[in-house]
PDB file of C-alpha atoms and ligand atoms in Angstrom:
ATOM      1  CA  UNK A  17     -71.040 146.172-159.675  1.00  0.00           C
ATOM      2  CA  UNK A  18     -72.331 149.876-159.898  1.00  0.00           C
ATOM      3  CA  UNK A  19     -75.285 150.720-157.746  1.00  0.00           C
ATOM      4  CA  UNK A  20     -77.022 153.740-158.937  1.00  0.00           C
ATOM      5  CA  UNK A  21     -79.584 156.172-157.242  1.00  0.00           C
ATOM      6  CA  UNK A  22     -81.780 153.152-156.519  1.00  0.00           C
ATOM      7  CA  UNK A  23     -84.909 153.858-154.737  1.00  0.00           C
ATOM      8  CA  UNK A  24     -87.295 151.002-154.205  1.00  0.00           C
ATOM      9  CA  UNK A  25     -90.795 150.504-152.528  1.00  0.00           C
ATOM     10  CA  UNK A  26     -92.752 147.197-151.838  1.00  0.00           C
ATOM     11  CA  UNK A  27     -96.777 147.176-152.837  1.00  0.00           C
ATOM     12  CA  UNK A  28     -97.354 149.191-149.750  1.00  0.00           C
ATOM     13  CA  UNK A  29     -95.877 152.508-151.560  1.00  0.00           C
ATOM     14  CA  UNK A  30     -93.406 152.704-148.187  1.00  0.00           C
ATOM     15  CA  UNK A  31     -89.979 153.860-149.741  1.00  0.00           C
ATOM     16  CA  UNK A  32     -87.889 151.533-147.855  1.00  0.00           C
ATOM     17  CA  UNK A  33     -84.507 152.610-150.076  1.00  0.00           C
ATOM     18  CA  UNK A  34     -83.762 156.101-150.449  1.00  0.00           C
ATOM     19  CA  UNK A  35     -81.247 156.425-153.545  1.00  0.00           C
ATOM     20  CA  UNK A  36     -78.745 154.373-152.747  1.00  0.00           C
ATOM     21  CA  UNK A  37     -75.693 154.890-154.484  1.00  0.00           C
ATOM     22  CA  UNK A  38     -72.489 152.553-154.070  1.00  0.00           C
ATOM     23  CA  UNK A  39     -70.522 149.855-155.917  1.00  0.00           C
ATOM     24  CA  UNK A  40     -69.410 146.534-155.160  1.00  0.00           C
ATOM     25  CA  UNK A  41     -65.456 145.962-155.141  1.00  0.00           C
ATOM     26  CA  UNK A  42     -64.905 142.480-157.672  1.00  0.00           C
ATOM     27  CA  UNK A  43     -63.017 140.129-155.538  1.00  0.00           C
ATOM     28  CA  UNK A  44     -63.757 141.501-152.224  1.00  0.00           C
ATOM     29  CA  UNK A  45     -65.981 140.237-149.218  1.00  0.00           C
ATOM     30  CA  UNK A  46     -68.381 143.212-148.511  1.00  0.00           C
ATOM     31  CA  UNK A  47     -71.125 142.731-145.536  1.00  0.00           C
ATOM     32  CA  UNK A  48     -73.955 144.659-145.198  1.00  0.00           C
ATOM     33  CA  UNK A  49     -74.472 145.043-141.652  1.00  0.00           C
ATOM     34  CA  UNK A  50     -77.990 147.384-139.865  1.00  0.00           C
ATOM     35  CA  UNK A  51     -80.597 146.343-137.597  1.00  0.00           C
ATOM     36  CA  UNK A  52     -83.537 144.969-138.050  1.00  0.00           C
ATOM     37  CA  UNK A  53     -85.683 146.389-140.935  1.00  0.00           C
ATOM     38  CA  UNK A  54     -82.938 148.509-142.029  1.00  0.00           C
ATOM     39  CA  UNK A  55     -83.368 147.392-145.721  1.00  0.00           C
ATOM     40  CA  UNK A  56     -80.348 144.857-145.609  1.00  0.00           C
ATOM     41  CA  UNK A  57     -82.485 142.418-147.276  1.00  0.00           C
ATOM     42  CA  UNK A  58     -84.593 144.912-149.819  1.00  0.00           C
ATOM     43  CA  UNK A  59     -80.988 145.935-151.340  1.00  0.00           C
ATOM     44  CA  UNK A  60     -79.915 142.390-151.811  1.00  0.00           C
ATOM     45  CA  UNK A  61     -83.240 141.606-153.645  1.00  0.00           C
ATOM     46  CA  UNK A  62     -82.441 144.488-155.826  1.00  0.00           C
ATOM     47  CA  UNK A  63     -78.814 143.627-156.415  1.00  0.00           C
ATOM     48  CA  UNK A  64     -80.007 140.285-157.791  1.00  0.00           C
ATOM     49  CA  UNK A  65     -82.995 141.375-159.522  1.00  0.00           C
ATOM     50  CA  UNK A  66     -85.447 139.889-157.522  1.00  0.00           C
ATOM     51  CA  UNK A  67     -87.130 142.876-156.643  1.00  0.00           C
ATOM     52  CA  UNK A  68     -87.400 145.838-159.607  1.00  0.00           C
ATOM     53  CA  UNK A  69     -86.913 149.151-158.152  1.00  0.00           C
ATOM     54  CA  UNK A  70     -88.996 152.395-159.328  1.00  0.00           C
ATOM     55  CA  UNK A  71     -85.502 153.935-159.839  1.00  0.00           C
ATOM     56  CA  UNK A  72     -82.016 154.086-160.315  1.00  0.00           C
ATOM     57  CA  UNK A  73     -80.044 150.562-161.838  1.00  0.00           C
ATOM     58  CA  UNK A  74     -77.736 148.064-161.196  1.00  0.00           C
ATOM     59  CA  UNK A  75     -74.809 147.697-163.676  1.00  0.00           C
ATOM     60  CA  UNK A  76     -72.979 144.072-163.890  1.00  0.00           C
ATOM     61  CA  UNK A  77     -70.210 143.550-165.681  1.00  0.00           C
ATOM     62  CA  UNK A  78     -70.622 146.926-167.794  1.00  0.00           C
ATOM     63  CA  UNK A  79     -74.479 145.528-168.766  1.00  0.00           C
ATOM     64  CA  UNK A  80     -77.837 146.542-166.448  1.00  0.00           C
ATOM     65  CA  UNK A  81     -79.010 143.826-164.575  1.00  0.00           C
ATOM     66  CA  UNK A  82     -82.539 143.702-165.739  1.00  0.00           C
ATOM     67  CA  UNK A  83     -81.219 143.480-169.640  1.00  0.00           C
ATOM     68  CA  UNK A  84     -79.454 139.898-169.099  1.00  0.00           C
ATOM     69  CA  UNK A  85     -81.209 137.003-169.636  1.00  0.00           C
ATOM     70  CA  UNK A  86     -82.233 134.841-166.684  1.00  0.00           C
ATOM     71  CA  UNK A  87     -80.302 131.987-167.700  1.00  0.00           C
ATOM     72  CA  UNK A  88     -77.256 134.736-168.303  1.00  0.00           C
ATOM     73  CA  UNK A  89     -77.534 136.223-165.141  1.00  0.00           C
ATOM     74  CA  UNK A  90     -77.693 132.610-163.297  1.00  0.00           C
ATOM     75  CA  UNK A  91     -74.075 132.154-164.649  1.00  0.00           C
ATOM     76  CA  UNK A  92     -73.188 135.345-162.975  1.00  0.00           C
ATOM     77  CA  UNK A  93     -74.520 135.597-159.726  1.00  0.00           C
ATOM     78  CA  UNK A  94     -75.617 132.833-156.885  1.00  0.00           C
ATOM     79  CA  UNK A  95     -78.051 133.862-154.140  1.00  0.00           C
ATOM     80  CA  UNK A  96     -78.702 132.051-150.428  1.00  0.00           C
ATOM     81  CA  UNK A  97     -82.355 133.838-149.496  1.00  0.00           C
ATOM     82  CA  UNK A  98     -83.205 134.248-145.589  1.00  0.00           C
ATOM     83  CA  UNK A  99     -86.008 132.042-145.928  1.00  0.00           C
ATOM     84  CA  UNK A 100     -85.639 129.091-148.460  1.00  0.00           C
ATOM     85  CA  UNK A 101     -88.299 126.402-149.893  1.00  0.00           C
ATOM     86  CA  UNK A 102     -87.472 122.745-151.689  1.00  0.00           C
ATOM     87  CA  UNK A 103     -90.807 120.663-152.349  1.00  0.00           C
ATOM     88  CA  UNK A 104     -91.057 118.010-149.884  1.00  0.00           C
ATOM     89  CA  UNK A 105     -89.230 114.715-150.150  1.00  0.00           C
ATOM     90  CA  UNK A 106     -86.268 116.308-152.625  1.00  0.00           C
ATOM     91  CA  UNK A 107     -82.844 115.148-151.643  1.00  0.00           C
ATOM     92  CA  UNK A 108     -79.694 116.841-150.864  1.00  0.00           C
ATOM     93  CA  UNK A 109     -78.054 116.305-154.099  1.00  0.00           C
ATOM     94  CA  UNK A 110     -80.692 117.018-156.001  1.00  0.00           C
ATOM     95  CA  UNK A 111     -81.568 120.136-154.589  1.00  0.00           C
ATOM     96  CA  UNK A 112     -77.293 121.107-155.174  1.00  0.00           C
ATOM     97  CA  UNK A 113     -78.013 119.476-159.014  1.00  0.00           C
ATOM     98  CA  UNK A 114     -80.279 122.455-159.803  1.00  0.00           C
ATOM     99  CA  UNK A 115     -77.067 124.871-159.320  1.00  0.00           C
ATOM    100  CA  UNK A 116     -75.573 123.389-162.273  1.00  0.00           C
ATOM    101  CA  UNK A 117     -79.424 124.066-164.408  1.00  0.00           C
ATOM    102  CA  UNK A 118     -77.874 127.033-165.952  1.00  0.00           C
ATOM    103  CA  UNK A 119     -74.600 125.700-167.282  1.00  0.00           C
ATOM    104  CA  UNK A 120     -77.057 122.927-169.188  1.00  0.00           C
ATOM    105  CA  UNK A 121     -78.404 123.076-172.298  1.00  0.00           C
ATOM    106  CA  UNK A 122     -82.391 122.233-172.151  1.00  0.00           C
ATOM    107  CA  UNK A 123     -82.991 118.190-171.862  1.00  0.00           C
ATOM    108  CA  UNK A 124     -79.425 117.118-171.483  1.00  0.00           C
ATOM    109  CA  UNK A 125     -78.160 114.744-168.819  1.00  0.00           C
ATOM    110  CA  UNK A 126     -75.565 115.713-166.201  1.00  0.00           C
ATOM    111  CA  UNK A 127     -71.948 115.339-167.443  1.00  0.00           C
ATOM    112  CA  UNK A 128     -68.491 115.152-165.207  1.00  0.00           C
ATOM    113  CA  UNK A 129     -68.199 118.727-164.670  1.00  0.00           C
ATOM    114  CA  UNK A 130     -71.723 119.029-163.037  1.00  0.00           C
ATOM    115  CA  UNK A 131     -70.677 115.712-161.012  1.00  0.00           C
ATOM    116  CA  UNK A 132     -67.541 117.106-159.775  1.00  0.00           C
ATOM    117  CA  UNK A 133     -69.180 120.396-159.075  1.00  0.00           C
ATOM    118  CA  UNK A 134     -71.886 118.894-156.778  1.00  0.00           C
ATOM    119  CA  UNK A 135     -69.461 116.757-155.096  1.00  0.00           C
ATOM    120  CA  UNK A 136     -67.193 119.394-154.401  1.00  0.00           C
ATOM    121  CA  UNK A 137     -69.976 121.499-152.989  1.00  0.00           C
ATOM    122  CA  UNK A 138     -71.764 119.005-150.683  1.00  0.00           C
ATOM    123  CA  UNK A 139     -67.897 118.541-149.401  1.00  0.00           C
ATOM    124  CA  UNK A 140     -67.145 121.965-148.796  1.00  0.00           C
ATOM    125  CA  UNK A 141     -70.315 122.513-146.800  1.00  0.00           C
ATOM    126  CA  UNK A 142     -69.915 119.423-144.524  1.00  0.00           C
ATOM    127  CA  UNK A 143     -72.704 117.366-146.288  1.00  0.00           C
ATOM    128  CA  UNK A 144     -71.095 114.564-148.128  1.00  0.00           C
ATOM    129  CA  UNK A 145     -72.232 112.175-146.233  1.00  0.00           C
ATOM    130  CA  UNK A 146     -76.164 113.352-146.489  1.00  0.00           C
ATOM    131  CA  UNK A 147     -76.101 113.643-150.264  1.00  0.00           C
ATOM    132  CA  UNK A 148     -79.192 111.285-150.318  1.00  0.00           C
ATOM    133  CA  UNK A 149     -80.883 112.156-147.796  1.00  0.00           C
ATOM    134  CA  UNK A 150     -84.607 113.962-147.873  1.00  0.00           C
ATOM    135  CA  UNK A 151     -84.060 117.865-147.208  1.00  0.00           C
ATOM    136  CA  UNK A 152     -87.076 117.784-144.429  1.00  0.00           C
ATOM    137  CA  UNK A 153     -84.735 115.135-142.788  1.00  0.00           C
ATOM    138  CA  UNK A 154     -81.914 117.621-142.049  1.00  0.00           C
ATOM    139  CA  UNK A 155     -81.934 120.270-139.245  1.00  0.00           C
ATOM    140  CA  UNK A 156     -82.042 123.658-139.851  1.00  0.00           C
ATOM    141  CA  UNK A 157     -78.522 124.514-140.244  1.00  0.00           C
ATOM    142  CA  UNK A 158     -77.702 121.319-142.632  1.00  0.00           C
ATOM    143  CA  UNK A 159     -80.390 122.863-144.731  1.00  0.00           C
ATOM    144  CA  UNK A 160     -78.750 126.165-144.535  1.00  0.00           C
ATOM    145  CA  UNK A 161     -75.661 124.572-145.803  1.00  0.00           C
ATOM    146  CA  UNK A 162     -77.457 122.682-148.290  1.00  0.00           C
ATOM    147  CA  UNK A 163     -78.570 126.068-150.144  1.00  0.00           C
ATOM    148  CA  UNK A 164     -75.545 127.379-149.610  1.00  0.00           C
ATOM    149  CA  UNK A 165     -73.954 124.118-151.477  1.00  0.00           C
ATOM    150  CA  UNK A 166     -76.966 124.463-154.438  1.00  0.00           C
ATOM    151  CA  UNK A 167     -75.568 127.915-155.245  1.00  0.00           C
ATOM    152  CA  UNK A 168     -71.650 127.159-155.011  1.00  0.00           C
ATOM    153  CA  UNK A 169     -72.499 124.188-157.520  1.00  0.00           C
ATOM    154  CA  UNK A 170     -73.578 127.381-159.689  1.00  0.00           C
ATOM    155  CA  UNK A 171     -70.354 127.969-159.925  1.00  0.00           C
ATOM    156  CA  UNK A 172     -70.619 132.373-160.540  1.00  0.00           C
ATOM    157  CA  UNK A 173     -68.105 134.891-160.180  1.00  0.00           C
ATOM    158  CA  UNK A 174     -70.791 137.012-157.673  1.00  0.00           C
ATOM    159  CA  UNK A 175     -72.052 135.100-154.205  1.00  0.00           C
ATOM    160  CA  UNK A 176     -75.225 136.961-152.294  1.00  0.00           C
ATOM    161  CA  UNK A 177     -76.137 135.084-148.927  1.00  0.00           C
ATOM    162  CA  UNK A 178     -78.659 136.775-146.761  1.00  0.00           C
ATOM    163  CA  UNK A 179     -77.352 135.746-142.900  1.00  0.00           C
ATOM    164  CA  UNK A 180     -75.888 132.625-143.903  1.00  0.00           C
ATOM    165  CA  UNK A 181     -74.904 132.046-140.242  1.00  0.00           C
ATOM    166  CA  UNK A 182     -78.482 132.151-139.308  1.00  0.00           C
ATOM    167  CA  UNK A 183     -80.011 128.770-137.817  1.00  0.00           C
ATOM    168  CA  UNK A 184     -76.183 127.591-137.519  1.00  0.00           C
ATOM    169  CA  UNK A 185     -74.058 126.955-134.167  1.00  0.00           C
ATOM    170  CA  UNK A 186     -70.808 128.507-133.860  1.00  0.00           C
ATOM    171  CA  UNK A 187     -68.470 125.929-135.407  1.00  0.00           C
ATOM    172  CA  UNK A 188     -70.487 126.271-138.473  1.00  0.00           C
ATOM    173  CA  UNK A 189     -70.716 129.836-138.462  1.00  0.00           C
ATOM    174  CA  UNK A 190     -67.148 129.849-138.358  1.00  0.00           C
ATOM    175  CA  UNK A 191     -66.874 127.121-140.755  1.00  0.00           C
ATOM    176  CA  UNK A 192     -69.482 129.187-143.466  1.00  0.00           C
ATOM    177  CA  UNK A 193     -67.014 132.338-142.757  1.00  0.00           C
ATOM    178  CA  UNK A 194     -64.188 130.362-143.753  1.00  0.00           C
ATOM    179  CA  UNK A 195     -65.324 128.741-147.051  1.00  0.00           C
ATOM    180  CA  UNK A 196     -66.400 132.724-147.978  1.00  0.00           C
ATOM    181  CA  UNK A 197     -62.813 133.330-147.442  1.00  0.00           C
ATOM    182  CA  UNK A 198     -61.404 131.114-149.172  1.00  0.00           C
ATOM    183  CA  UNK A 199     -64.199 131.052-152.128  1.00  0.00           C
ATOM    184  CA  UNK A 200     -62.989 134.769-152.523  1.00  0.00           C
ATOM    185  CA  UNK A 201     -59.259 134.226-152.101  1.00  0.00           C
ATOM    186  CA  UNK A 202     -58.892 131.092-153.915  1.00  0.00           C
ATOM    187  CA  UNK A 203     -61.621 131.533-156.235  1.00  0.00           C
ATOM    188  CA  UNK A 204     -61.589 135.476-156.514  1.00  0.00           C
ATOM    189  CA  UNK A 205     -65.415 135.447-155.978  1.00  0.00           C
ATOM    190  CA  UNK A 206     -67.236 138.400-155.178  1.00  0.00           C
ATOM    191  CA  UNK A 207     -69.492 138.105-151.999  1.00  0.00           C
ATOM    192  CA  UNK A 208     -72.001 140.098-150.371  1.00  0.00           C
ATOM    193  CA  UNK A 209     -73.272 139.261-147.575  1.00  0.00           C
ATOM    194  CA  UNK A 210     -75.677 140.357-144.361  1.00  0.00           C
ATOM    195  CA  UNK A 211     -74.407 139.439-141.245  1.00  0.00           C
ATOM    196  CA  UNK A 212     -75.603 140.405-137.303  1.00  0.00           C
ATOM    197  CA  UNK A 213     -72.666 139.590-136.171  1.00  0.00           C
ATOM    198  CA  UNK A 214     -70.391 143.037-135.753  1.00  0.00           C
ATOM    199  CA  UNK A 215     -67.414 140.876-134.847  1.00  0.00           C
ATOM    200  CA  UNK A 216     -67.647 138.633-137.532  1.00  0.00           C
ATOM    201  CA  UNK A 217     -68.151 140.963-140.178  1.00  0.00           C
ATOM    202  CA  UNK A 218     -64.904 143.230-139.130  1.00  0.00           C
ATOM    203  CA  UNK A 219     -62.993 139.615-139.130  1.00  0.00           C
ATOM    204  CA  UNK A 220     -64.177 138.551-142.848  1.00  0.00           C
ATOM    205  CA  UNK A 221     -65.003 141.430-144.801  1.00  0.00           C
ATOM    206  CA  UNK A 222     -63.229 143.889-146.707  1.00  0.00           C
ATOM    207  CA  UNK A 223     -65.940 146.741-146.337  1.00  0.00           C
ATOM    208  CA  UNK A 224     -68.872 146.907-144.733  1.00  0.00           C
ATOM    209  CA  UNK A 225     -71.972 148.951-145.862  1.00  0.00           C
ATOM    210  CA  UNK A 226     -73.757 149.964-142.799  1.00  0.00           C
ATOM    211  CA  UNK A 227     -77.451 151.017-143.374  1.00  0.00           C
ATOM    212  CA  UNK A 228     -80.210 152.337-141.585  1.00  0.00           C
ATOM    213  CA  UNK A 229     -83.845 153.325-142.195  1.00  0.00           C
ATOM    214  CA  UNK A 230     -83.043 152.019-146.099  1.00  0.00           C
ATOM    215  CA  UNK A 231     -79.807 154.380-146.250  1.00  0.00           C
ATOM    216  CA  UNK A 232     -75.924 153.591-146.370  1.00  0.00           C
ATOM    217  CA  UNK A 233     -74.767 155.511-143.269  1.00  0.00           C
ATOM    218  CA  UNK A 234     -71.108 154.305-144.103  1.00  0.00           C
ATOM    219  CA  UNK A 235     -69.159 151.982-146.344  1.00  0.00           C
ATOM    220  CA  UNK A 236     -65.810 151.408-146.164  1.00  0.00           C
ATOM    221  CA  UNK A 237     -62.980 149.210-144.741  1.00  0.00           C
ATOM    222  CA  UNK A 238     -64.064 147.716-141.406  1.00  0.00           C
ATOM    223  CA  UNK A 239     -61.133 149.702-139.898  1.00  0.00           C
ATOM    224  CA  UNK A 240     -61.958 152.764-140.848  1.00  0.00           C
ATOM    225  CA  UNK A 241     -65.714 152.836-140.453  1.00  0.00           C
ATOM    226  CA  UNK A 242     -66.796 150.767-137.226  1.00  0.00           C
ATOM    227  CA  UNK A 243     -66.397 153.141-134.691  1.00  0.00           C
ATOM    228  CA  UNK A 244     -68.222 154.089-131.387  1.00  0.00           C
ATOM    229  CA  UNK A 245     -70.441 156.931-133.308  1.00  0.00           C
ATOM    230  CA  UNK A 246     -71.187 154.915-135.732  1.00  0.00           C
ATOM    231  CA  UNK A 247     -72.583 151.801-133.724  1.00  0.00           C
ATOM    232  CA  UNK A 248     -74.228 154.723-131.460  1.00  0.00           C
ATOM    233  CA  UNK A 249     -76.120 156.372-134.981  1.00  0.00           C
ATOM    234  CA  UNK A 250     -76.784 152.954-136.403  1.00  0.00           C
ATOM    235  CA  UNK A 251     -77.436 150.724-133.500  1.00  0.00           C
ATOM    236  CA  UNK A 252     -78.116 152.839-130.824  1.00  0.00           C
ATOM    237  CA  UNK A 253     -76.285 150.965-128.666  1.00  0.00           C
ATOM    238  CA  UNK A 254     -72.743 151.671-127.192  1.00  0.00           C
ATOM    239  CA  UNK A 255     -69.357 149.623-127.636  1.00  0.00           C
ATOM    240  CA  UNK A 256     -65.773 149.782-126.859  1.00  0.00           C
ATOM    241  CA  UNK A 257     -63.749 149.057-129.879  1.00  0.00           C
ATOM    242  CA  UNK A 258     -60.739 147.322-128.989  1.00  0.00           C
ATOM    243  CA  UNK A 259     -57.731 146.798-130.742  1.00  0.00           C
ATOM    244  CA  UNK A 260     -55.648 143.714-130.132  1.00  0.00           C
ATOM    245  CA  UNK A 261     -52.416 142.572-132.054  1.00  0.00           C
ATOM    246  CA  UNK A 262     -52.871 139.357-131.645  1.00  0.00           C
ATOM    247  CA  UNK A 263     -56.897 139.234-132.525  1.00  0.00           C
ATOM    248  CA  UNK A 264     -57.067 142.627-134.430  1.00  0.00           C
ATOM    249  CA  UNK A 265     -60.008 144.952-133.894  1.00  0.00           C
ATOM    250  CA  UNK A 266     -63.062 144.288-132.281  1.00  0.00           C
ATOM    251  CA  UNK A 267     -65.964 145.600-130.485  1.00  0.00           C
ATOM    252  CA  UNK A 268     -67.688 144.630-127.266  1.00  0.00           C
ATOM    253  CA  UNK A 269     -71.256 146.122-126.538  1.00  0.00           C
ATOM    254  CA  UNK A 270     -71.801 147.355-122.839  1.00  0.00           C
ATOM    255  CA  UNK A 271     -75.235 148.300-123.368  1.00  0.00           C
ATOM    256  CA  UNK A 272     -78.132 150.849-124.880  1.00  0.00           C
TER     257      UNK A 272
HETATM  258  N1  ATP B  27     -92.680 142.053-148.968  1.00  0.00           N
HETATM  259  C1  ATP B  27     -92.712 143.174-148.255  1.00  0.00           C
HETATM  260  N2  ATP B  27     -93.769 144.019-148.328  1.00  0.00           N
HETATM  261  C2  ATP B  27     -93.794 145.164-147.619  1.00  0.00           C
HETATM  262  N3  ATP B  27     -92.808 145.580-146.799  1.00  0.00           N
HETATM  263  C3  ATP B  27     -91.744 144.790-146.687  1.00  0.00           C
HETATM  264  C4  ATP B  27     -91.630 143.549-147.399  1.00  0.00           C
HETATM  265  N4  ATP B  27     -90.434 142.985-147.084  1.00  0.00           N
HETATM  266  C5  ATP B  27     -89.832 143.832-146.222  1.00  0.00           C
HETATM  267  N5  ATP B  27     -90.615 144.912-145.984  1.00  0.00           N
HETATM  268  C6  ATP B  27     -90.293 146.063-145.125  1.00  0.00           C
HETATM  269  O1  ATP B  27     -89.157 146.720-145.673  1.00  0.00           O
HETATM  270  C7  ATP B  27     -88.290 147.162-144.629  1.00  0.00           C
HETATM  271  C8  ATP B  27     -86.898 146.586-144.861  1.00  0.00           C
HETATM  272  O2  ATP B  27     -86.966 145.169-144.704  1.00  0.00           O
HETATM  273  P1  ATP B  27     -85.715 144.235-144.924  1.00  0.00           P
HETATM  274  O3  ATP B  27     -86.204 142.832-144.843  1.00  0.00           O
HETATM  275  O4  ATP B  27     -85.010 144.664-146.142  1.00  0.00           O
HETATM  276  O5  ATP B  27     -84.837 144.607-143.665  1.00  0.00           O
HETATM  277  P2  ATP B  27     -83.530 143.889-143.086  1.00  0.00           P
HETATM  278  O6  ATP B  27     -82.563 144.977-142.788  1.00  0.00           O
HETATM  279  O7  ATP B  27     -83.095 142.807-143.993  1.00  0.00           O
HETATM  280  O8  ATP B  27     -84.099 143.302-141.727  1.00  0.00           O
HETATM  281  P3  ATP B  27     -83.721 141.995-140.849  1.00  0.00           P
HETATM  282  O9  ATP B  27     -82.421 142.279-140.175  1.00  0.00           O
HETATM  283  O10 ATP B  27     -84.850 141.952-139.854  1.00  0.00           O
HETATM  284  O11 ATP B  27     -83.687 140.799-141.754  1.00  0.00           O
HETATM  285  C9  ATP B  27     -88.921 146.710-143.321  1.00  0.00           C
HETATM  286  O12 ATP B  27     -89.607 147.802-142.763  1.00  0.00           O
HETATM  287  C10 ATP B  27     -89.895 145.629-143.727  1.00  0.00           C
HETATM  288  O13 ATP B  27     -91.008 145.593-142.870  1.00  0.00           O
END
């Protein structure tokens, strides 16, 4: 995926990304990591066409991403939002059936394949066992993992999830961070992500873009780009980076 010289500004006329210029790596984990208003968000609207910005493009698969058609582009990329909305009283599988509404030709029942692809879903994100339950019923994290299970069922070569460890307690954190792993290993998805977790995104990711004020201060391996300056310039805050041989690198804040 080629990002080029995008710059993008809500209603307000507030340019809130100033050309940004990058590409995804196919096959790779890459996190996009900033504080709070940094843009994190904004970019991953515009990588999935969700948000149209006043310049610059996207390029998929050799094609822009506003020419494909929405169906077309729902076979290419899945997207977890921040903030997520099922009408009230829709159940767990059928919120993970509408993944599979873009491999389906128009009034067609759901065959095998979409069967085996919801199952597999609900399994991977722990939520077999509420497949019929209402949506409202689960907790804040189950529902997390219930969107997250709606766009695996998609089955698409790209993955975009906006803080998908948001809402969730550690295990599951750790337990979403593993399924990306092994989604891009096994699978050899492509997945961005945003994370707020420094730690976590050095552990799972295979760059990081770091942004700020709706620029890409750095972007690169985790290794090479999350230093001490560069938490200082992005964060403002200060951290040790430590480097372990049993844990690998990490980074402990000690304060603003
Ligand atoms: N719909 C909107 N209309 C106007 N401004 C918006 C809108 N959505 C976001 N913004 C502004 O755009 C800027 C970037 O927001 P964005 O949500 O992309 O940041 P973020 O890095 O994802 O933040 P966070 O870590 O808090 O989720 C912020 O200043 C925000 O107030």
């Amino acid at each position: 995926m080629e990002i080029k010289d995008i710059t993008f500004s809500y209603q307000d006329k507030v340019v809130r990304l100033h050309g940004i210029e990058t590409s995804i790596t196919p096959g790779k984990i890459t996190t996009i990591l900033g504080p709070n208003g940094s843009g994190k968000s904004t970019l991953l609207g515009v990588l999935t066409n969700n948000l149209a910005p006043q310049k610059g493009s996207v390029i998929l698969d050799g094609k822009a991403i506003k020419q494909y058609k929405p169906k077309e582009l729902a076979k290419k990329l899945g997207v977890v939002h921040q903030q997520n909305n099922a009408p009230s009283g829709m159940t767990v599988e059928k919120l993970v059936y509408y993944g599979r509404l873009p491999h389906k030709a128009a009034f067609t029942q759901h065959g095998d394949k979409d069967e085996k692809k919801v199952t597999w879903a609900l399994e991977r994100t722990g939520l077999i066992e509420k497949r019929h339950a209402p949506l409202d019923n689960l907790s804040g994290g189950q529902q997390q993992r219930a969107w997250i299970a709606m766009a695996l069922a998609q089955d698409t070569p790209y993955l975009f999830l906006d803080e998908p460890t948001a809402n969730l307690d550690i295990f599951y954190q750790y337990e979403i961070l593993e399924l990306v792993k092994e989604l891009c290993k096994e699978e050899g998805l492509t997945i961005v992500m945003v994370l707020h977790d420094i730690n976590q995104a050095i552990q799972y990711s295979h760059e990081i873009i770091a942004m700020k004020n709706g620029r890409i201060i750095s972007h690169g391996n985790p290794r090479d780009i999350v230093t001490r300056q560069l938490m200082q310039e992005v964060y403002g805050v200060n951290v040790v980076v430590k480097d372990d041989p049993a844990l690998g690198m990490y980074i402990v804040p000690i304060g603003i």
